[in-house]
Short mmCIF file of C-alpha atoms in Angstrom, two decimals:
data_model
loop_
_atom_site.label_atom_id
_atom_site.label_comp_id
_atom_site.label_asym_id
_atom_site.label_seq_id
_atom_site.Cartn_x
_atom_site.Cartn_y
_atom_site.Cartn_z
CA MET A 1 63.74 95.01 22.06
CA ASN A 2 59.94 94.93 22.21
CA ASP A 3 57.85 92.77 19.88
CA THR A 4 57.05 95.56 17.44
CA GLY A 5 60.67 96.64 17.13
CA THR A 6 60.02 100.24 18.16
CA LEU A 7 62.08 100.25 21.37
CA LEU A 8 65.56 98.98 22.21
CA VAL A 9 67.12 99.11 25.67
CA SER A 10 70.82 98.89 26.48
CA GLY A 11 73.02 99.06 29.54
CA GLY A 12 76.67 98.76 30.46
CA THR A 13 79.44 100.14 32.62
CA GLU A 14 77.92 103.62 32.74
CA LYS A 15 75.30 102.37 35.26
CA VAL A 16 72.41 103.77 33.23
CA VAL A 17 69.68 102.21 31.08
CA ARG A 18 69.40 103.80 27.66
CA VAL A 19 66.24 103.56 25.57
CA TRP A 20 66.57 103.83 21.78
CA ASP A 21 64.36 104.00 18.73
CA PRO A 22 66.00 101.45 16.38
CA ARG A 23 64.11 102.86 13.38
CA THR A 24 65.85 106.22 13.58
CA GLY A 25 68.83 105.40 15.81
CA SER A 26 67.86 108.19 18.21
CA LYS A 27 68.09 107.97 22.00
CA ASN A 28 64.72 108.47 23.68
CA MET A 29 65.73 108.55 27.33
CA LYS A 30 68.35 107.70 29.95
CA LEU A 31 67.31 105.99 33.21
CA ARG A 32 69.45 106.35 36.32
CA GLY A 33 69.26 104.40 39.58
CA HIS A 34 71.78 101.58 39.57
CA THR A 35 75.09 102.08 41.35
CA ASP A 36 77.12 99.54 39.37
CA ASN A 37 77.36 97.90 35.94
CA ILE A 38 74.13 96.77 34.31
CA ARG A 39 74.39 93.08 33.41
CA ALA A 40 70.88 92.02 32.31
CA LEU A 41 67.85 93.65 30.66
CA LEU A 42 64.29 92.61 29.80
CA ILE A 43 61.52 94.56 28.10
CA ASP A 44 57.88 93.52 27.95
CA SER A 45 56.11 92.89 24.64
CA THR A 46 54.25 96.21 24.75
CA GLY A 47 57.34 98.28 25.47
CA ARG A 48 55.78 99.77 28.61
CA TYR A 49 58.00 98.16 31.27
CA CYS A 50 61.66 97.21 31.49
CA LEU A 51 63.56 95.10 34.02
CA SER A 52 67.27 95.54 34.71
CA GLY A 53 69.76 93.52 36.75
CA SER A 54 73.00 94.99 37.98
CA SER A 55 76.29 94.23 39.70
CA ASP A 56 74.91 96.21 42.65
CA SER A 57 72.75 93.06 43.34
CA MET A 58 69.52 94.95 42.58
CA ILE A 59 66.68 94.29 40.14
CA ARG A 60 64.78 97.39 39.04
CA LEU A 61 61.42 97.72 37.28
CA TRP A 62 61.16 100.79 35.05
CA ASP A 63 58.05 102.43 33.66
CA LEU A 64 59.22 103.72 30.30
CA GLY A 65 56.13 105.88 29.91
CA GLN A 66 56.87 107.72 33.16
CA GLN A 67 60.65 107.45 32.63
CA ARG A 68 61.32 106.35 36.19
CA CYS A 69 61.96 103.34 38.42
CA VAL A 70 58.69 102.16 39.99
CA HIS A 71 60.05 99.20 42.01
CA SER A 72 63.40 97.85 43.14
CA TYR A 73 63.94 94.31 44.42
CA ALA A 74 66.78 93.20 46.70
CA VAL A 75 66.66 89.41 46.45
CA HIS A 76 70.28 88.57 45.56
CA THR A 77 73.42 88.83 47.68
CA ASP A 78 75.71 89.46 44.68
CA SER A 79 75.64 90.58 41.04
CA VAL A 80 72.52 89.85 38.98
CA TRP A 81 73.62 88.42 35.62
CA ALA A 82 70.47 86.89 34.09
CA LEU A 83 66.72 87.62 33.91
CA ALA A 84 63.75 85.75 32.42
CA SER A 85 60.08 86.66 32.78
CA THR A 86 56.78 84.83 32.51
CA PRO A 87 54.71 85.56 29.36
CA SER A 88 52.53 88.02 31.28
CA PHE A 89 55.58 89.89 32.64
CA GLY A 90 54.08 89.47 36.12
CA HIS A 91 56.91 87.34 37.53
CA VAL A 92 60.66 87.33 36.96
CA TYR A 93 63.28 84.61 37.35
CA SER A 94 66.72 85.97 38.20
CA GLY A 95 70.18 84.50 38.66
CA GLY A 96 73.73 85.66 39.05
CA ARG A 97 77.03 85.46 40.81
CA ASP A 98 75.54 84.14 44.06
CA GLN A 99 74.73 80.86 42.22
CA SER A 100 71.01 81.17 43.04
CA VAL A 101 67.82 81.41 40.99
CA TYR A 102 64.96 83.43 42.51
CA LEU A 103 61.35 83.79 41.44
CA THR A 104 59.81 87.18 42.27
CA ASP A 105 56.26 88.48 41.96
CA LEU A 106 56.67 91.98 40.53
CA SER A 107 53.40 93.32 41.98
CA THR A 108 53.42 91.85 45.52
CA ARG A 109 57.26 91.80 45.89
CA GLU A 110 57.03 88.23 47.19
CA SER A 111 60.15 86.23 46.32
CA VAL A 112 61.26 82.63 46.72
CA LEU A 113 64.58 80.85 46.25
CA LEU A 114 63.86 78.41 43.44
CA CYS A 115 67.18 76.56 43.36
CA THR A 116 70.93 76.87 43.86
CA ASN A 117 73.79 75.82 41.60
CA GLU A 118 77.46 75.06 42.09
CA HIS A 119 78.58 77.81 39.71
CA PRO A 120 77.60 81.43 38.94
CA ILE A 121 74.61 81.74 36.60
CA LEU A 122 75.16 83.31 33.19
CA GLN A 123 71.83 82.87 31.38
CA LEU A 124 68.20 81.87 32.00
CA SER A 125 65.54 80.72 29.55
CA LEU A 126 61.94 79.87 30.48
CA GLN A 127 60.24 77.18 28.40
CA ASP A 128 56.77 76.10 29.55
CA ASP A 129 57.25 74.78 33.10
CA THR A 130 61.05 74.49 32.97
CA ILE A 131 63.67 77.16 33.57
CA TRP A 132 66.90 76.34 31.73
CA VAL A 133 70.03 77.50 33.53
CA ALA A 134 73.45 78.05 31.95
CA THR A 135 76.36 78.60 34.35
CA THR A 136 80.14 78.97 34.15
CA ASP A 137 80.10 75.17 34.12
CA SER A 138 79.79 73.63 30.64
CA SER A 139 76.54 71.77 31.45
CA VAL A 140 72.98 73.12 31.10
CA TYR A 141 70.37 72.39 33.78
CA GLY A 142 66.59 72.34 33.61
CA TRP A 143 64.74 73.14 36.85
CA PRO A 144 60.99 73.00 37.59
CA ALA A 145 59.56 76.51 37.26
CA GLU A 146 55.77 76.36 36.90
CA GLY A 147 56.10 79.03 34.22
CA GLN A 148 52.38 78.98 33.36
CA THR A 149 51.22 79.10 37.01
CA PRO A 150 54.12 80.48 39.11
CA GLN A 151 51.82 80.86 42.13
CA LYS A 152 52.22 77.12 42.72
CA VAL A 153 55.88 77.69 43.59
CA PHE A 154 54.99 80.20 46.32
CA GLN A 155 52.50 77.72 47.78
CA LYS A 156 55.40 75.39 48.59
CA GLY A 157 56.53 77.86 51.27
CA GLY A 158 59.83 79.59 52.00
CA SER A 159 58.92 82.92 50.39
CA PHE A 160 60.00 86.32 51.72
CA LEU A 161 59.30 89.96 50.94
CA ALA A 162 61.94 91.49 48.69
CA GLY A 163 63.50 94.62 50.17
CA ASN A 164 64.27 97.77 48.23
CA LEU A 165 67.81 98.39 49.51
CA SER A 166 70.84 96.50 48.22
CA PHE A 167 72.23 95.66 51.66
CA SER A 168 68.99 94.17 53.03
CA ARG A 169 69.49 90.68 51.54
CA ALA A 170 73.19 90.59 52.46
CA ARG A 171 72.35 91.55 56.03
CA ALA A 172 69.63 88.90 56.25
CA SER A 173 72.08 86.30 54.97
CA LEU A 174 74.68 87.27 57.58
CA GLU A 175 72.04 87.05 60.32
CA GLY A 176 71.37 83.44 59.35
CA SER A 177 67.96 83.94 57.76
CA ALA A 178 68.97 82.74 54.28
CA PRO A 179 66.04 81.14 52.39
CA VAL A 180 65.88 77.42 51.65
CA PRO A 181 65.62 76.42 47.96
CA VAL A 182 62.31 74.94 46.82
CA TYR A 183 63.99 72.37 44.56
CA LYS A 184 67.12 70.41 45.44
CA GLU A 185 67.87 68.67 42.13
CA PRO A 186 67.32 69.67 38.48
CA SER A 187 64.78 67.81 36.35
CA PHE A 188 67.13 67.67 33.36
CA THR A 189 70.88 67.91 32.82
CA ILE A 190 72.56 68.35 29.46
CA PRO A 191 76.21 67.49 30.16
CA GLY A 192 78.90 69.56 28.48
CA VAL A 193 82.59 69.06 27.78
CA PRO A 194 84.89 70.43 30.53
CA ALA A 195 86.51 73.69 29.49
CA ILE A 196 90.29 74.10 29.29
CA VAL A 197 91.48 76.53 31.96
CA GLN A 198 95.28 76.12 31.76
CA HIS A 199 97.84 75.02 29.19
CA GLU A 200 101.57 74.69 28.61
CA ILE A 201 103.33 74.28 25.25
CA MET A 202 106.03 71.60 25.39
CA ASN A 203 109.61 72.20 24.26
CA ASN A 204 109.16 70.22 21.04
CA ARG A 205 106.42 72.69 19.95
CA ARG A 206 104.28 69.75 18.84
CA HIS A 207 102.60 68.87 22.11
CA VAL A 208 100.43 70.88 24.51
CA LEU A 209 99.59 69.91 28.07
CA THR A 210 96.12 71.10 29.19
CA LYS A 211 94.11 71.18 32.40
CA ASP A 212 90.29 71.41 32.34
CA THR A 213 87.64 72.52 34.83
CA VAL A 214 87.46 69.07 36.46
CA GLY A 215 91.24 68.98 36.96
CA SER A 216 91.99 66.41 34.27
CA VAL A 217 95.40 66.76 32.59
CA LYS A 218 95.80 65.69 28.95
CA LEU A 219 98.57 65.73 26.38
CA TRP A 220 97.56 66.90 22.90
CA GLU A 221 99.38 66.61 19.60
CA ILE A 222 98.88 69.90 17.77
CA THR A 223 99.43 68.57 14.26
CA ARG A 224 96.60 66.04 14.66
CA GLY A 225 94.43 67.98 17.12
CA ALA A 226 94.00 64.84 19.19
CA VAL A 227 94.57 63.71 22.77
CA ILE A 228 97.40 61.20 22.90
CA GLU A 229 97.55 60.66 26.67
CA ASP A 230 95.42 61.32 29.77
CA PHE A 231 97.34 61.73 33.04
CA GLY A 232 94.57 62.55 35.51
CA LYS A 233 95.16 65.40 37.98
CA VAL A 234 98.94 65.94 37.88
CA PHE A 235 99.46 69.16 35.90
CA ARG A 236 102.69 70.58 37.36
CA LEU A 237 104.35 67.17 37.59
CA MET A 238 103.69 66.46 33.92
CA ILE A 239 105.04 69.88 32.87
CA ARG A 240 108.34 69.07 34.57
CA LYS A 241 108.48 65.61 33.03
CA ARG A 242 107.52 66.64 29.51
CA SER A 243 109.35 69.97 29.23
CA TYR A 244 112.84 69.13 30.48
CA LEU A 245 113.94 66.16 28.38
CA ARG A 246 117.73 65.76 28.32
CA TRP A 247 120.15 63.09 27.21
CA LEU A 248 123.38 61.94 28.84
CA VAL A 249 126.09 61.30 26.23
CA TYR A 250 129.83 60.73 26.35
CA LEU A 251 132.17 62.88 24.25
CA HIS A 252 135.90 62.09 24.35
CA GLY A 253 135.37 60.03 27.49
CA SER A 254 133.55 62.82 29.43
CA PRO A 255 129.79 62.78 30.32
CA TRP A 256 127.68 65.60 28.81
CA MET A 257 124.03 66.46 29.59
CA LEU A 258 122.43 67.65 26.35
CA ASP A 259 119.26 69.71 26.14
CA TRP A 260 117.56 69.09 22.79
CA GLY A 261 116.52 72.75 22.50
CA ALA A 262 120.09 73.96 22.97
CA CYS A 263 121.34 71.35 20.49
CA LEU A 264 118.84 72.47 17.86
CA PHE A 265 119.81 76.11 18.33
CA THR A 266 123.52 75.23 17.98
CA TRP A 267 122.84 73.18 14.84
CA ILE A 268 120.98 76.10 13.22
CA LEU A 269 123.85 78.51 14.00
CA HIS A 270 126.39 76.00 12.68
CA ASN A 271 124.56 75.62 9.37
CA ALA A 272 124.18 79.37 9.00
CA PHE A 273 127.93 79.83 9.60
CA LEU A 274 128.84 77.16 7.04
CA GLN A 275 126.60 78.69 4.38
CA LYS A 276 128.13 82.14 4.92
CA TYR A 277 131.66 80.70 4.91
CA MET A 278 131.10 78.74 1.68
CA ARG A 279 129.85 81.87 -0.08
CA LEU A 280 133.05 83.69 0.88
CA ILE A 281 135.18 80.89 -0.59
#
């Protein structure tokens, strides 16, 4: 939405950018050009221009007054998931599934690889001279961005001219002409807690075995919501150990292997039978 609240842009799986008037709820226009899902949108403060990023790896600049695409930028090799612009709307920072952040001059089409990450990029936020990057990892990273004077980044070298066809960057990458990132390490890192990616409920229904994004395996007690043991990186082994607890007992001189789950089920049926039988008597 623009600063005055008179325009709202939206996009989705229909591959089109829709422009709305939030005051009346009416649709002003529909902009076509992308060939895949639209994943990111930006609109300038005046409501004149709009930027869109798509799963087709393209960034498009739209003139809402003319209702058409005026520029397209092929800087990524995969889906574009995040956009952030300078205050003047003259430069755009973009990131996505290719784990890279690019800075692009919207007027000259000059682009530079600002940095690369270990995970796909979900969100970008420019604050002064730092671009904050959120990825599928739980940590947040702050990279130098020169947000007030982005020309300084281009002076460091390594820039290229953004193409206008989606396959141009992918072809350049295959030919070995991939750009080198300007910055190798982030200026700031806000560490996050590893996310749980796998879990198994134990047979006693009180404990859960989890595995997080760094591969660490932990045993939780559900009733307390607390970790009671940390096993490291041995998920499948611990499932076998914790799930199949049995006891060897002797009944009438013969060995029996008892599964606690089967015993509990038998005990419940036995009690139900006794209650029904006593009512009949």
